[in-house]
XYZ file of C-alpha atoms in Angstrom:
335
model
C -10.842 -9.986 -7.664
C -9.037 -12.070 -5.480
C -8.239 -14.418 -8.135
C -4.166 -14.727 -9.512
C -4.166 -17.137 -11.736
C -5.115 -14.426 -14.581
C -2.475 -12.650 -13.529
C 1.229 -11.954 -13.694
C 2.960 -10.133 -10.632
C 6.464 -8.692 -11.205
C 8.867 -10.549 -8.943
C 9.893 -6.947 -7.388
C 8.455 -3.574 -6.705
C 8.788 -0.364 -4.415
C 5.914 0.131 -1.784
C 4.778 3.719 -2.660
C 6.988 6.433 -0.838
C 10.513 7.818 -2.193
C 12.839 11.113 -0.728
C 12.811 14.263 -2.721
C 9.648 16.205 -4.237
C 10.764 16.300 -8.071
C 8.122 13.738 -9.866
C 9.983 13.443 -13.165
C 13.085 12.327 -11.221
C 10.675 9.819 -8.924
C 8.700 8.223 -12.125
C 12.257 7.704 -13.541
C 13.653 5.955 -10.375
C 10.205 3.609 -10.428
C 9.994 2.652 -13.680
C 13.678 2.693 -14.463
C 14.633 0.105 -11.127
C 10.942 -2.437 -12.291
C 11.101 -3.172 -16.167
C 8.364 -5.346 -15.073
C 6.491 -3.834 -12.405
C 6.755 -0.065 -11.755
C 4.926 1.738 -8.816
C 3.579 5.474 -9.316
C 5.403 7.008 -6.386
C 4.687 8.995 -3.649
C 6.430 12.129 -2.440
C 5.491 13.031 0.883
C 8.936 15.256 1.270
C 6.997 18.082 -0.354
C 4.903 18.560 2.529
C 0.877 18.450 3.626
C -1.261 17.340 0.654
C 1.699 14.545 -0.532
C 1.606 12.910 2.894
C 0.097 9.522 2.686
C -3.146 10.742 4.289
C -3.735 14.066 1.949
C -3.054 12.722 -0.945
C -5.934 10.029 -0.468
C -7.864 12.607 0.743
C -7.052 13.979 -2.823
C -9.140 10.856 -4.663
C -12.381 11.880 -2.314
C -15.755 12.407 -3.845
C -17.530 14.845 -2.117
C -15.332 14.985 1.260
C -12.759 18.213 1.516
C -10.382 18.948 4.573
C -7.689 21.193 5.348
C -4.843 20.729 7.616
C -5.174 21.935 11.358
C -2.048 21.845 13.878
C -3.283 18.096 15.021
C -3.838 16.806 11.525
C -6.202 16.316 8.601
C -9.665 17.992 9.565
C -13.356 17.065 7.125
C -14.176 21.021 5.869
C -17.278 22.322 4.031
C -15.133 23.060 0.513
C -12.022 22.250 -0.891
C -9.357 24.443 0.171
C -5.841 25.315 -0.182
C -4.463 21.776 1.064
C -7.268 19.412 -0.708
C -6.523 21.743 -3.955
C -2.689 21.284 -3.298
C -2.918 17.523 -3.276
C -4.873 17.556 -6.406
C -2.176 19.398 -8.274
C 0.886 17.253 -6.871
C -1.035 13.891 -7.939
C -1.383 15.534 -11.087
C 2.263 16.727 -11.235
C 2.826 12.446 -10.724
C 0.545 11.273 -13.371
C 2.184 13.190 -15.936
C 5.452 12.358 -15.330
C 4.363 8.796 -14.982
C 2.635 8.716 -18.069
C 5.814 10.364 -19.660
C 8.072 7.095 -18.536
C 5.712 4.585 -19.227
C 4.699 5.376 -22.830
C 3.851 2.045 -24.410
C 4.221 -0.149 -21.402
C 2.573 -2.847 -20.606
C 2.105 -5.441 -17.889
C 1.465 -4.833 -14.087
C 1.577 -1.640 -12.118
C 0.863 -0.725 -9.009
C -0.980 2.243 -7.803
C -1.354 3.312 -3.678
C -3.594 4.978 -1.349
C -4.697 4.575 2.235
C -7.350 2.238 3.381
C -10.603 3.350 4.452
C -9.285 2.109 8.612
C -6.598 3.989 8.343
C -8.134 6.810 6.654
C -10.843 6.999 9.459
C -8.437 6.725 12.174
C -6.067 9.745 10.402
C -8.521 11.994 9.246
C -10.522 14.093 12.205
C -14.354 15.140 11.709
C -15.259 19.011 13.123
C -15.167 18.042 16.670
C -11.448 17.312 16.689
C -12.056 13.603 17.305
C -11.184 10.493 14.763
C -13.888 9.975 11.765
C -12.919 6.201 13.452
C -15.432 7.364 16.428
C -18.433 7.677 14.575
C -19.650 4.295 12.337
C -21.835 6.711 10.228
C -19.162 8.902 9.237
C -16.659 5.599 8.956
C -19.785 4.472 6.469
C -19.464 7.265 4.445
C -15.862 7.371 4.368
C -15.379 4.125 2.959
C -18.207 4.950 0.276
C -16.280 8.070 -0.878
C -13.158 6.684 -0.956
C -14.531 3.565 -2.486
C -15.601 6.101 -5.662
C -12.695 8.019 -5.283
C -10.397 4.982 -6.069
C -12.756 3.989 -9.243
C -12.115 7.209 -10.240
C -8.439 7.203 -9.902
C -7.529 3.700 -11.525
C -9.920 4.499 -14.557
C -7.271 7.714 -14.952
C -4.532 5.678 -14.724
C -5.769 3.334 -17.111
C -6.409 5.991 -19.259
C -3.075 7.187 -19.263
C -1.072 3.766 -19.479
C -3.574 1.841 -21.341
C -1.562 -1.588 -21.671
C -1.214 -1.810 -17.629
C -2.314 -4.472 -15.422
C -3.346 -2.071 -12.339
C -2.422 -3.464 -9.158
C -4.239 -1.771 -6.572
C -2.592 -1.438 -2.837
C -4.529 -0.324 -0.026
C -2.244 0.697 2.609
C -3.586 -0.090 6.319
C -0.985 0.729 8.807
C -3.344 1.070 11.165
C -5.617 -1.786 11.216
C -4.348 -3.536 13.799
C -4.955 -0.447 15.702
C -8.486 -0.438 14.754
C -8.760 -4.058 15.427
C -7.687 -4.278 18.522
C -8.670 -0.595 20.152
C -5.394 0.763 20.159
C -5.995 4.192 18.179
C -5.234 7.511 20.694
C -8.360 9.729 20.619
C -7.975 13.712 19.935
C -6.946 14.605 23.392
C -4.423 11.550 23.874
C -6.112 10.039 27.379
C -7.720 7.558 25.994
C -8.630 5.028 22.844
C -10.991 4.767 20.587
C -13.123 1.476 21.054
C -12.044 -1.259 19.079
C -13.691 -2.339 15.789
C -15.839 -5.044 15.024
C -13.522 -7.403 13.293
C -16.428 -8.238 10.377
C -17.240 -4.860 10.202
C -13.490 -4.330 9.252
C -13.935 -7.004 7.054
C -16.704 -5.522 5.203
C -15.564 -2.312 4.601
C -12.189 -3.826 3.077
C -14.527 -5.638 0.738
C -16.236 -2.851 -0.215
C -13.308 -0.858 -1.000
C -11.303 -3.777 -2.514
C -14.444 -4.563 -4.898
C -14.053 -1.259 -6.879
C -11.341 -2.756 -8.938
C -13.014 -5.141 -10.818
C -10.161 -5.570 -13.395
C -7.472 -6.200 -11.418
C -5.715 -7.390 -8.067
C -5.822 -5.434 -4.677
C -2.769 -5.925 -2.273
C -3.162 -5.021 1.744
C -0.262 -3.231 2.738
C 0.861 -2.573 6.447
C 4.421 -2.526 8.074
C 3.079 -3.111 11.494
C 2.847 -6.703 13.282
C 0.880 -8.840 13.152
C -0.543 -8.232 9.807
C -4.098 -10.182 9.887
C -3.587 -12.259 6.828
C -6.789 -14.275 7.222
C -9.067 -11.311 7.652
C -7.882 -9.269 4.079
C -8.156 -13.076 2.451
C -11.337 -13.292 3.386
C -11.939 -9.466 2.366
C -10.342 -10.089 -1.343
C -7.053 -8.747 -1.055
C -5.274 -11.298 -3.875
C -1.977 -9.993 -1.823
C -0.221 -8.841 1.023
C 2.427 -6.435 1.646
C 4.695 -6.562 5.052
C 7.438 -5.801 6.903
C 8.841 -10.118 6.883
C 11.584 -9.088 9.348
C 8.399 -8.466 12.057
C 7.120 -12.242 11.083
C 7.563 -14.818 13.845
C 6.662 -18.762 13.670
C 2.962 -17.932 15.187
C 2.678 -16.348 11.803
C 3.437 -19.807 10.333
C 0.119 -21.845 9.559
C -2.049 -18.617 8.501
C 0.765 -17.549 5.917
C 0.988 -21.241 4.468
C -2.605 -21.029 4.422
C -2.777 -17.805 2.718
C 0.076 -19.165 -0.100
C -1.828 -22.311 -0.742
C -5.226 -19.926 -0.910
C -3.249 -18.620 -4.005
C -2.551 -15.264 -1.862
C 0.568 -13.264 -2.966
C 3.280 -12.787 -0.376
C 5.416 -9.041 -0.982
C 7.802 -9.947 1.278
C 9.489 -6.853 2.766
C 13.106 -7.698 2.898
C 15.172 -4.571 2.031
C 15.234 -2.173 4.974
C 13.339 1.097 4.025
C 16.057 3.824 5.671
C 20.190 3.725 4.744
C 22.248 0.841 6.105
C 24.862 -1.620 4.600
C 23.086 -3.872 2.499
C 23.965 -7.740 2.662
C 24.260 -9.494 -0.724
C 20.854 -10.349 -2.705
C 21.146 -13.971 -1.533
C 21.188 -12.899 2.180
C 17.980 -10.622 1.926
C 15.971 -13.595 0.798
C 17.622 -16.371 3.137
C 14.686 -16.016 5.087
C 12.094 -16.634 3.195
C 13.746 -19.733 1.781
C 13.862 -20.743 5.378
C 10.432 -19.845 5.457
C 9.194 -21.775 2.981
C 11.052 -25.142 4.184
C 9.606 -24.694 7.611
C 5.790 -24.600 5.885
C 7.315 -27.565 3.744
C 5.837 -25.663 0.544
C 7.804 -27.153 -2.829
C 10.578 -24.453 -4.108
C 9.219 -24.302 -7.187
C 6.351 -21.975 -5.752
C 8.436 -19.495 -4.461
C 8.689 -17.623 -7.709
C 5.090 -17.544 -8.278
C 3.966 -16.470 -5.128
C 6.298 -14.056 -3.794
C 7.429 -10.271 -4.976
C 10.386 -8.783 -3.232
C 10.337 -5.017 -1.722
C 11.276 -2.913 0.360
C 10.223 -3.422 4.107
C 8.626 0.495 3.870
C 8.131 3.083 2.196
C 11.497 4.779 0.934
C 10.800 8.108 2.437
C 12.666 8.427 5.032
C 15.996 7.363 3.498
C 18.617 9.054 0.891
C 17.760 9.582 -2.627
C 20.943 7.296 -3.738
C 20.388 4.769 -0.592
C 16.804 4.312 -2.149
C 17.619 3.829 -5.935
C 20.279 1.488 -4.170
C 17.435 -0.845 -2.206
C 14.864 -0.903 -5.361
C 17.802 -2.029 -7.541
C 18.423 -4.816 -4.699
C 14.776 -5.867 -4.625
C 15.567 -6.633 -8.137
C 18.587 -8.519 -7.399
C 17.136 -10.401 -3.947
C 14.300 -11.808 -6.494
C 16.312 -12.931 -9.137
C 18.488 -14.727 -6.608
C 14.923 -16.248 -5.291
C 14.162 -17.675 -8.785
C 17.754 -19.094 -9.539
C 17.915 -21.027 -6.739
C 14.645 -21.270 -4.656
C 16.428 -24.229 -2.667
């Protein structure tokens, strides 16, 4: 559904990853900094199976691997790792559920992208599932299940959310443009066909019929046009890597009704400017594309540039409690 006019986005919210590995403590920092648009978090601290990759590899139908020294491997059954991933999602949900009793509005919900997926999960040979389109195929259709599976749960257990779906895809471009290492490191795999790409986004994207999907990736040039045309109703980067080439395809994508989540808050510890600073750039942004103010609001959601993983637990509560603050500054005074 790439449509947002049914639909209210919360003016901030985390992108998926925070430090630590206790979930009550996590659920509490996500709902607790967005009154109006918590994430369910993601604790890849606690080790294989919480990582971005295994814990997709968690929502599967029908595909199992287990950790080898070079990564994520497809195996016959599901083993230790696929079983461990299923227990810390399930550690998440419940202490989710637990701090969002009676909520209701938007929430967002993560998991890899079926490029990224294929480029960081390995098939028995050792090489990337992203070398052979069959096994992409079936990839995509698993995961595509695998997600229907998931939001229904979530829905289940916070049954007045609006789920937000984000596919993260930090390694599209890769895809794209033939930049993704093969097993032994000498070479790349070949690059993608760009509506093949497009396709399999749309497949994925269309499993959540009842609400919006948002594209994230915190690498350049995000390909805005591309996840338009493959439904994503938003997308999620890093807007310090913008430049002005990125200009006339992200005023296209805001008057397509796409929603911007502008990363702004740097995702490790540093000295953060005040709220108004963080979001002097997209101001100047939007007076370069000569959009009216007024829009601002409506079509953009502050967070943080990254996931939070990587930083301190108390410089992280400190940047989603700024997203908060950058976007109220946004709506005060959009000029």
């Amino acid at each position: 559904m790439s449509n947002n006019s049914q639909f209210s986005f919360g003016a901030a919210t985390g992108i998926g990853s925070l430090p630590g590995s206790d979930a009550r403590e996590a659920a509490k920092t996500a709902t607790g900094a967005f009154e109006d648009f918590p994430f369910l978090p993601e604790l890849p601290a606690r080790g294989p199976g919480a990582d971005m990759i295994g814990r997709t590899i968690g929502l599967l139908v029908e595909v199992y691997a287990r950790v080898e020294p070079s990564g994520w491997r497809i195996g016959d059954r599901p083993g230790r790792d696929t079983k461990r991933a299923w227990a810390w999602l399930g550690e998440d949900l419940d202490a989710f559920e637990e701090f969002t009793q009676g909520y209701e509005g938007p929430l967002k919900v993560q998991a890899v992208g079926p490029w990224t997926l294929a480029a960081g999960l390995e098939l028995r040979n050792g090489e990337a599932v992203l070398s052979d389109p069959g096994a992409c195929r079936d990839l995509a259709g698993s995961l595509a299940e695998g997600l229907r599976n998931h939001l229904a749960e979530v829905q289940r257990r916070v049954p007045g959310a609006q789920i937000v779906l984000q596919l993260d895809e930090p390694s599209l471009i890769g895809v794209l443009r033939g930049h993704v290492r093969s097993a032994s490191g000498y070479r790349t795999y070949r690059a993608v066909d760009r509506q093949l790409v497009e396709s399999t986004l749309r497949e994925v994207v269309g499993v959540h019929e009842n609400g919006p999907v948002v594209v994230h990736s915190c690498a350049p040039d995000v390909p805005f046009a591309l996840l338009r045309r493959a439904g994503a109703a938003g997308v999620s980067f890093d807007f310090s890597l913008l430049t002005e080439r990125d200009d006339d395809v992200i005023g296209e994508a805001v008057e397509a009704g796409t929603r911007l989540f502008a990363g702004v808050v740097p995702g490790t510890d540093t000295a953060l400017s005040d709220p108004a600073g963080s979001v002097m750039g997209v101001r100047t942004l939007w007076r370069r594309l000569g959009l009216r103010p007024g829009l601002l609001a409506e079509a953009v959601t502050i967070t943080p540039a990254c996931g939070l993983a990587g930083a301190s637990p108390e410089y992280a509560r400190k940047a989603l409690a700024h997203c908060v603050r950058a976007a109220r500054s946004l709506a005060d005074n959009p000029e």
